[in-house]
PDB file of C-alpha atoms in Angstrom:
ATOM      1  CA  UNK A 280    -103.782  62.020 152.134  1.00  0.00           C
ATOM      2  CA  UNK A 281    -104.911  58.568 153.270  1.00  0.00           C
ATOM      3  CA  UNK A 282    -102.894  55.468 152.411  1.00  0.00           C
ATOM      4  CA  UNK A 283    -106.043  53.745 151.173  1.00  0.00           C
ATOM      5  CA  UNK A 284    -107.957  55.724 148.552  1.00  0.00           C
ATOM      6  CA  UNK A 285    -111.734  55.936 148.514  1.00  0.00           C
ATOM      7  CA  UNK A 286    -114.070  58.127 146.454  1.00  0.00           C
ATOM      8  CA  UNK A 287    -115.294  61.047 148.576  1.00  0.00           C
ATOM      9  CA  UNK A 288    -118.918  60.328 147.791  1.00  0.00           C
ATOM     10  CA  UNK A 289    -121.322  57.918 146.124  1.00  0.00           C
ATOM     11  CA  UNK A 290    -125.083  58.018 145.785  1.00  0.00           C
ATOM     12  CA  UNK A 291    -127.946  55.791 144.826  1.00  0.00           C
ATOM     13  CA  UNK A 292    -131.712  55.539 144.910  1.00  0.00           C
ATOM     14  CA  UNK A 293    -133.577  53.322 147.353  1.00  0.00           C
ATOM     15  CA  UNK A 294    -133.517  49.718 146.231  1.00  0.00           C
ATOM     16  CA  UNK A 295    -130.468  50.162 144.028  1.00  0.00           C
ATOM     17  CA  UNK A 296    -127.042  48.563 144.334  1.00  0.00           C
ATOM     18  CA  UNK A 297    -123.931  50.635 144.934  1.00  0.00           C
ATOM     19  CA  UNK A 298    -120.276  49.746 145.224  1.00  0.00           C
ATOM     20  CA  UNK A 299    -117.584  51.608 147.133  1.00  0.00           C
ATOM     21  CA  UNK A 300    -114.012  50.946 146.075  1.00  0.00           C
ATOM     22  CA  UNK A 301    -110.890  51.099 148.212  1.00  0.00           C
ATOM     23  CA  UNK A 302    -107.592  51.305 146.355  1.00  0.00           C
ATOM     24  CA  UNK A 303    -104.341  50.379 148.047  1.00  0.00           C
ATOM     25  CA  UNK A 304    -100.831  49.334 147.111  1.00  0.00           C
ATOM     26  CA  UNK A 305     -98.567  46.303 147.221  1.00  0.00           C
ATOM     27  CA  UNK A 306     -97.649  47.120 150.814  1.00  0.00           C
ATOM     28  CA  UNK A 307    -101.217  46.777 152.098  1.00  0.00           C
ATOM     29  CA  UNK A 308    -104.173  45.274 150.189  1.00  0.00           C
ATOM     30  CA  UNK A 309    -101.950  43.986 147.372  1.00  0.00           C
ATOM     31  CA  UNK A 310     -99.739  42.203 149.886  1.00  0.00           C
ATOM     32  CA  UNK A 311    -102.692  40.072 150.908  1.00  0.00           C
ATOM     33  CA  UNK A 312    -103.595  41.763 154.180  1.00  0.00           C
ATOM     34  CA  UNK A 313    -107.203  41.577 155.297  1.00  0.00           C
ATOM     35  CA  UNK A 314    -109.590  44.423 154.511  1.00  0.00           C
ATOM     36  CA  UNK A 315    -112.298  45.638 156.864  1.00  0.00           C
ATOM     37  CA  UNK A 316    -115.206  48.019 156.309  1.00  0.00           C
ATOM     38  CA  UNK A 317    -116.923  50.284 158.833  1.00  0.00           C
ATOM     39  CA  UNK A 318    -120.120  52.294 158.735  1.00  0.00           C
ATOM     40  CA  UNK A 319    -120.078  55.599 160.593  1.00  0.00           C
ATOM     41  CA  UNK A 320    -122.786  58.085 161.348  1.00  0.00           C
ATOM     42  CA  UNK A 321    -121.136  61.280 162.690  1.00  0.00           C
ATOM     43  CA  UNK A 322    -121.622  61.576 166.409  1.00  0.00           C
ATOM     44  CA  UNK A 323    -122.070  57.864 166.895  1.00  0.00           C
ATOM     45  CA  UNK A 324    -119.812  54.854 167.358  1.00  0.00           C
ATOM     46  CA  UNK A 325    -118.426  53.414 164.111  1.00  0.00           C
ATOM     47  CA  UNK A 326    -119.830  49.981 163.285  1.00  0.00           C
ATOM     48  CA  UNK A 327    -117.887  47.023 161.904  1.00  0.00           C
ATOM     49  CA  UNK A 328    -119.606  45.900 158.683  1.00  0.00           C
ATOM     50  CA  UNK A 329    -117.146  43.519 157.040  1.00  0.00           C
ATOM     51  CA  UNK A 330    -114.046  41.829 158.447  1.00  0.00           C
ATOM     52  CA  UNK A 331    -111.365  39.644 156.887  1.00  0.00           C
ATOM     53  CA  UNK A 332    -112.404  40.766 153.398  1.00  0.00           C
ATOM     54  CA  UNK A 333    -115.901  39.302 153.228  1.00  0.00           C
ATOM     55  CA  UNK A 334    -117.145  38.139 156.628  1.00  0.00           C
ATOM     56  CA  UNK A 335    -120.080  39.847 158.288  1.00  0.00           C
ATOM     57  CA  UNK A 336    -120.461  40.202 162.065  1.00  0.00           C
ATOM     58  CA  UNK A 337    -123.645  38.873 163.548  1.00  0.00           C
ATOM     59  CA  UNK A 338    -126.500  41.292 162.940  1.00  0.00           C
ATOM     60  CA  UNK A 339    -125.149  42.876 159.755  1.00  0.00           C
ATOM     61  CA  UNK A 340    -127.626  42.260 156.908  1.00  0.00           C
ATOM     62  CA  UNK A 341    -126.475  40.229 153.916  1.00  0.00           C
ATOM     63  CA  UNK A 342    -127.211  43.286 151.775  1.00  0.00           C
ATOM     64  CA  UNK A 343    -123.642  44.249 152.676  1.00  0.00           C
ATOM     65  CA  UNK A 344    -120.807  42.290 151.081  1.00  0.00           C
ATOM     66  CA  UNK A 345    -117.073  42.724 150.643  1.00  0.00           C
ATOM     67  CA  UNK A 346    -114.564  41.525 148.100  1.00  0.00           C
ATOM     68  CA  UNK A 347    -110.898  41.981 147.305  1.00  0.00           C
ATOM     69  CA  UNK A 348    -108.823  41.691 144.149  1.00  0.00           C
ATOM     70  CA  UNK A 349    -105.239  42.707 143.588  1.00  0.00           C
ATOM     71  CA  UNK A 350    -104.556  46.035 145.247  1.00  0.00           C
ATOM     72  CA  UNK A 351    -108.236  46.964 145.635  1.00  0.00           C
ATOM     73  CA  UNK A 352    -111.226  46.031 147.713  1.00  0.00           C
ATOM     74  CA  UNK A 353    -114.888  46.881 147.428  1.00  0.00           C
ATOM     75  CA  UNK A 354    -118.005  47.098 149.547  1.00  0.00           C
ATOM     76  CA  UNK A 355    -121.305  46.417 147.830  1.00  0.00           C
ATOM     77  CA  UNK A 356    -124.664  47.390 149.256  1.00  0.00           C
ATOM     78  CA  UNK A 357    -127.772  45.997 147.599  1.00  0.00           C
ATOM     79  CA  UNK A 358    -131.373  47.018 148.176  1.00  0.00           C
ATOM     80  CA  UNK A 359    -130.250  50.481 149.278  1.00  0.00           C
ATOM     81  CA  UNK A 360    -132.221  51.914 152.210  1.00  0.00           C
ATOM     82  CA  UNK A 361    -132.436  55.414 153.658  1.00  0.00           C
ATOM     83  CA  UNK A 362    -130.820  54.159 156.862  1.00  0.00           C
ATOM     84  CA  UNK A 363    -127.690  53.223 154.893  1.00  0.00           C
ATOM     85  CA  UNK A 364    -126.841  56.901 154.482  1.00  0.00           C
ATOM     86  CA  UNK A 365    -123.547  57.230 156.340  1.00  0.00           C
ATOM     87  CA  UNK A 366    -119.779  57.422 155.927  1.00  0.00           C
ATOM     88  CA  UNK A 367    -117.966  54.199 155.025  1.00  0.00           C
ATOM     89  CA  UNK A 368    -114.305  53.450 155.717  1.00  0.00           C
ATOM     90  CA  UNK A 369    -112.008  50.677 154.562  1.00  0.00           C
ATOM     91  CA  UNK A 370    -109.045  49.537 156.656  1.00  0.00           C
ATOM     92  CA  UNK A 371    -106.067  47.221 156.300  1.00  0.00           C
ATOM     93  CA  UNK A 372    -102.510  46.643 157.494  1.00  0.00           C
ATOM     94  CA  UNK A 373     -99.574  48.341 155.797  1.00  0.00           C
ATOM     95  CA  UNK A 374     -96.193  46.644 156.018  1.00  0.00           C
ATOM     96  CA  UNK A 375     -94.310  49.745 154.865  1.00  0.00           C
ATOM     97  CA  UNK A 376     -95.808  51.828 157.656  1.00  0.00           C
ATOM     98  CA  UNK A 377     -95.803  48.951 160.153  1.00  0.00           C
ATOM     99  CA  UNK A 378     -99.326  49.675 161.239  1.00  0.00           C
ATOM    100  CA  UNK A 379    -103.005  49.706 160.419  1.00  0.00           C
ATOM    101  CA  UNK A 380    -104.384  52.269 158.001  1.00  0.00           C
ATOM    102  CA  UNK A 381    -107.797  53.543 156.986  1.00  0.00           C
ATOM    103  CA  UNK A 382    -109.230  54.981 153.837  1.00  0.00           C
ATOM    104  CA  UNK A 383    -110.318  58.597 153.763  1.00  0.00           C
ATOM    105  CA  UNK A 384    -113.966  57.616 153.881  1.00  0.00           C
ATOM    106  CA  UNK A 385    -116.860  57.683 151.426  1.00  0.00           C
ATOM    107  CA  UNK A 386    -120.102  59.515 152.110  1.00  0.00           C
ATOM    108  CA  UNK A 387    -123.089  57.549 150.847  1.00  0.00           C
ATOM    109  CA  UNK A 388    -126.164  59.573 149.986  1.00  0.00           C
ATOM    110  CA  UNK A 389    -129.458  57.790 149.442  1.00  0.00           C
ATOM    111  CA  UNK A 390    -131.404  59.908 146.969  1.00  0.00           C
TER     112      UNK A 390
ATOM    113  CA  UNK B1261    -123.279  43.466 175.523  1.00  0.00           C
ATOM    114  CA  UNK B1262    -120.011  45.364 175.845  1.00  0.00           C
ATOM    115  CA  UNK B1263    -120.029  49.131 176.186  1.00  0.00           C
ATOM    116  CA  UNK B1264    -117.074  51.496 175.938  1.00  0.00           C
ATOM    117  CA  UNK B1265    -117.114  55.114 177.099  1.00  0.00           C
ATOM    118  CA  UNK B1266    -114.366  57.667 176.630  1.00  0.00           C
ATOM    119  CA  UNK B1267    -113.797  60.376 179.238  1.00  0.00           C
ATOM    120  CA  UNK B1268    -111.323  63.166 179.800  1.00  0.00           C
ATOM    121  CA  UNK B1269    -110.702  66.885 179.296  1.00  0.00           C
ATOM    122  CA  UNK B1270    -112.161  68.313 176.118  1.00  0.00           C
ATOM    123  CA  UNK B1271    -109.611  71.123 175.952  1.00  0.00           C
ATOM    124  CA  UNK B1272    -105.827  70.796 176.219  1.00  0.00           C
ATOM    125  CA  UNK B1273    -103.237  73.524 175.833  1.00  0.00           C
ATOM    126  CA  UNK B1274    -100.462  73.201 173.242  1.00  0.00           C
ATOM    127  CA  UNK B1275     -97.338  71.418 174.510  1.00  0.00           C
ATOM    128  CA  UNK B1276     -99.309  69.772 177.331  1.00  0.00           C
ATOM    129  CA  UNK B1277    -100.412  66.147 177.711  1.00  0.00           C
ATOM    130  CA  UNK B1278    -103.715  64.800 176.449  1.00  0.00           C
ATOM    131  CA  UNK B1279    -105.179  62.136 178.740  1.00  0.00           C
ATOM    132  CA  UNK B1280    -108.237  60.008 178.023  1.00  0.00           C
ATOM    133  CA  UNK B1281    -109.747  57.026 179.781  1.00  0.00           C
ATOM    134  CA  UNK B1282    -111.974  54.332 178.324  1.00  0.00           C
ATOM    135  CA  UNK B1283    -114.311  52.615 180.773  1.00  0.00           C
ATOM    136  CA  UNK B1284    -115.419  49.162 179.659  1.00  0.00           C
ATOM    137  CA  UNK B1285    -118.620  47.506 180.886  1.00  0.00           C
ATOM    138  CA  UNK B1286    -120.063  44.158 179.918  1.00  0.00           C
ATOM    139  CA  UNK B1287    -116.638  42.606 179.347  1.00  0.00           C
ATOM    140  CA  UNK B1288    -113.344  42.250 181.178  1.00  0.00           C
ATOM    141  CA  UNK B1289    -110.251  43.962 179.802  1.00  0.00           C
ATOM    142  CA  UNK B1290    -108.410  40.973 181.255  1.00  0.00           C
ATOM    143  CA  UNK B1291    -110.011  38.673 178.701  1.00  0.00           C
ATOM    144  CA  UNK B1292    -107.534  36.995 176.366  1.00  0.00           C
ATOM    145  CA  UNK B1293    -110.158  37.066 173.632  1.00  0.00           C
ATOM    146  CA  UNK B1294    -109.722  40.766 172.965  1.00  0.00           C
ATOM    147  CA  UNK B1295    -107.279  43.633 172.930  1.00  0.00           C
ATOM    148  CA  UNK B1296    -107.939  47.327 173.363  1.00  0.00           C
ATOM    149  CA  UNK B1297    -107.280  50.175 170.976  1.00  0.00           C
ATOM    150  CA  UNK B1298    -107.430  53.915 170.393  1.00  0.00           C
ATOM    151  CA  UNK B1299    -108.334  55.513 167.055  1.00  0.00           C
ATOM    152  CA  UNK B1300    -108.854  59.185 166.270  1.00  0.00           C
ATOM    153  CA  UNK B1301    -110.508  61.304 163.611  1.00  0.00           C
ATOM    154  CA  UNK B1302    -109.480  64.917 163.005  1.00  0.00           C
ATOM    155  CA  UNK B1303    -112.295  67.141 161.795  1.00  0.00           C
ATOM    156  CA  UNK B1304    -113.005  66.587 158.120  1.00  0.00           C
ATOM    157  CA  UNK B1305    -110.467  63.797 157.840  1.00  0.00           C
ATOM    158  CA  UNK B1306    -110.361  60.033 157.954  1.00  0.00           C
ATOM    159  CA  UNK B1307    -109.704  57.661 160.815  1.00  0.00           C
ATOM    160  CA  UNK B1308    -106.176  57.197 162.195  1.00  0.00           C
ATOM    161  CA  UNK B1309    -105.033  54.203 164.252  1.00  0.00           C
ATOM    162  CA  UNK B1310    -103.145  55.380 167.369  1.00  0.00           C
ATOM    163  CA  UNK B1311    -102.231  52.135 169.054  1.00  0.00           C
ATOM    164  CA  UNK B1312    -103.410  49.205 171.108  1.00  0.00           C
ATOM    165  CA  UNK B1313    -102.663  47.180 174.205  1.00  0.00           C
ATOM    166  CA  UNK B1314    -102.965  43.471 174.854  1.00  0.00           C
ATOM    167  CA  UNK B1315    -104.126  41.892 178.094  1.00  0.00           C
ATOM    168  CA  UNK B1316    -100.576  41.160 179.215  1.00  0.00           C
ATOM    169  CA  UNK B1317     -99.625  44.786 178.727  1.00  0.00           C
ATOM    170  CA  UNK B1318     -97.838  44.503 175.392  1.00  0.00           C
ATOM    171  CA  UNK B1319     -98.414  47.579 173.247  1.00  0.00           C
ATOM    172  CA  UNK B1320     -98.194  48.535 169.597  1.00  0.00           C
ATOM    173  CA  UNK B1321     -98.200  52.137 168.449  1.00  0.00           C
ATOM    174  CA  UNK B1322     -98.542  54.016 165.192  1.00  0.00           C
ATOM    175  CA  UNK B1323     -94.907  54.758 164.252  1.00  0.00           C
ATOM    176  CA  UNK B1324     -95.834  58.361 163.450  1.00  0.00           C
ATOM    177  CA  UNK B1325     -97.053  58.868 167.035  1.00  0.00           C
ATOM    178  CA  UNK B1326     -94.950  56.339 168.935  1.00  0.00           C
ATOM    179  CA  UNK B1327     -92.605  58.836 170.596  1.00  0.00           C
ATOM    180  CA  UNK B1328     -95.534  60.712 172.183  1.00  0.00           C
ATOM    181  CA  UNK B1329     -98.109  58.007 172.959  1.00  0.00           C
ATOM    182  CA  UNK B1330     -98.626  55.700 175.932  1.00  0.00           C
ATOM    183  CA  UNK B1331    -101.519  53.264 176.348  1.00  0.00           C
ATOM    184  CA  UNK B1332    -102.029  51.495 179.665  1.00  0.00           C
ATOM    185  CA  UNK B1333    -104.473  49.169 181.434  1.00  0.00           C
ATOM    186  CA  UNK B1334    -106.099  49.495 184.852  1.00  0.00           C
ATOM    187  CA  UNK B1335    -107.502  46.042 185.574  1.00  0.00           C
ATOM    188  CA  UNK B1336    -108.943  47.095 188.945  1.00  0.00           C
ATOM    189  CA  UNK B1337    -111.198  49.668 187.282  1.00  0.00           C
ATOM    190  CA  UNK B1338    -111.713  47.781 183.999  1.00  0.00           C
ATOM    191  CA  UNK B1339    -110.339  50.795 182.148  1.00  0.00           C
ATOM    192  CA  UNK B1340    -107.605  51.547 179.678  1.00  0.00           C
ATOM    193  CA  UNK B1341    -106.030  54.918 179.042  1.00  0.00           C
ATOM    194  CA  UNK B1342    -104.311  57.029 176.420  1.00  0.00           C
ATOM    195  CA  UNK B1343    -101.705  59.713 176.942  1.00  0.00           C
ATOM    196  CA  UNK B1344    -100.328  61.906 174.164  1.00  0.00           C
ATOM    197  CA  UNK B1345     -97.544  64.274 175.148  1.00  0.00           C
ATOM    198  CA  UNK B1346     -96.459  67.565 173.589  1.00  0.00           C
ATOM    199  CA  UNK B1347     -99.749  68.087 171.793  1.00  0.00           C
ATOM    200  CA  UNK B1348    -100.285  70.568 168.976  1.00  0.00           C
ATOM    201  CA  UNK B1349    -103.335  71.692 167.022  1.00  0.00           C
ATOM    202  CA  UNK B1350    -102.802  68.671 164.761  1.00  0.00           C
ATOM    203  CA  UNK B1351    -103.846  66.449 167.670  1.00  0.00           C
ATOM    204  CA  UNK B1352    -107.311  68.019 167.746  1.00  0.00           C
ATOM    205  CA  UNK B1353    -109.683  65.173 166.932  1.00  0.00           C
ATOM    206  CA  UNK B1354    -112.472  62.928 168.074  1.00  0.00           C
ATOM    207  CA  UNK B1355    -110.816  60.089 169.960  1.00  0.00           C
ATOM    208  CA  UNK B1356    -112.418  56.637 169.965  1.00  0.00           C
ATOM    209  CA  UNK B1357    -111.645  53.683 172.170  1.00  0.00           C
ATOM    210  CA  UNK B1358    -112.515  50.251 170.848  1.00  0.00           C
ATOM    211  CA  UNK B1359    -112.255  46.509 171.432  1.00  0.00           C
ATOM    212  CA  UNK B1360    -110.718  44.157 168.866  1.00  0.00           C
ATOM    213  CA  UNK B1361    -110.893  40.355 168.801  1.00  0.00           C
ATOM    214  CA  UNK B1362    -107.632  38.492 169.273  1.00  0.00           C
ATOM    215  CA  UNK B1363    -106.995  36.305 166.215  1.00  0.00           C
ATOM    216  CA  UNK B1364    -104.157  34.097 165.036  1.00  0.00           C
ATOM    217  CA  UNK B1365    -102.967  36.469 162.299  1.00  0.00           C
ATOM    218  CA  UNK B1366    -101.182  39.363 164.079  1.00  0.00           C
ATOM    219  CA  UNK B1367    -101.874  41.694 161.142  1.00  0.00           C
ATOM    220  CA  UNK B1368    -105.611  41.089 161.316  1.00  0.00           C
ATOM    221  CA  UNK B1369    -107.234  43.913 163.252  1.00  0.00           C
ATOM    222  CA  UNK B1370    -110.941  44.673 163.251  1.00  0.00           C
ATOM    223  CA  UNK B1371    -112.428  46.559 166.211  1.00  0.00           C
ATOM    224  CA  UNK B1372    -115.915  45.178 166.720  1.00  0.00           C
ATOM    225  CA  UNK B1373    -117.130  47.503 169.480  1.00  0.00           C
ATOM    226  CA  UNK B1374    -116.444  51.218 169.701  1.00  0.00           C
ATOM    227  CA  UNK B1375    -117.167  54.052 172.081  1.00  0.00           C
ATOM    228  CA  UNK B1376    -119.131  57.102 170.986  1.00  0.00           C
ATOM    229  CA  UNK B1377    -115.967  59.195 170.806  1.00  0.00           C
ATOM    230  CA  UNK B1378    -114.615  62.156 172.743  1.00  0.00           C
ATOM    231  CA  UNK B1379    -113.726  65.464 171.116  1.00  0.00           C
ATOM    232  CA  UNK B1380    -110.403  66.853 172.274  1.00  0.00           C
ATOM    233  CA  UNK B1381    -109.424  70.329 171.153  1.00  0.00           C
ATOM    234  CA  UNK B1382    -105.859  71.578 171.460  1.00  0.00           C
ATOM    235  CA  UNK B1383    -105.899  75.322 171.894  1.00  0.00           C
ATOM    236  CA  UNK B1384    -104.523  77.994 174.182  1.00  0.00           C
TER     237      UNK B1384
END
């Protein structure tokens, strides 16, 4: 059981907008700690998509955006493309555990 | 462009020590701009932070693994390493090494470059 909760799967058609939610507690996201998002294709290196809640590294399209409110965070992907099909993970710091924690991951299927 | 590559035995016997090395190219592990981390993913499960090491050798470990984990730097080879002692089947996972930018907020951690991962199986 991951400290940060994500839906196991989401899906959407090409061109659509989807949102992946990451639910935490008052010892991690709710405490104000930054949230990051990663994209991962099995067998490859995970890729940083969003850092410090809503910043994008150079090279990440602006179709990807992050937000945070209360004890939750979300990753939105607009203009869905086939190449977006991957696993997505959220991550933050947890003061109760004194370390960094990840969500269980969400598998995005592009229909 | 930085590249990270994990290497080490793919099979370790229970109760023995798991050892992995991450070779870094395109950047110096002596750079104060980054620190170096290990993260793992058991089959069918999410990612788990193991620990990281700063340029000066300071380390931070996941409290759940702290008693069994050691991360070290080898500046001469531009490598950093992971050792996990007394392994069990629960340590079977894909192990990733990664680089994370050094920022002012010590709780802000976001690895921006990762290796491809190395599968380590614990079995007799």
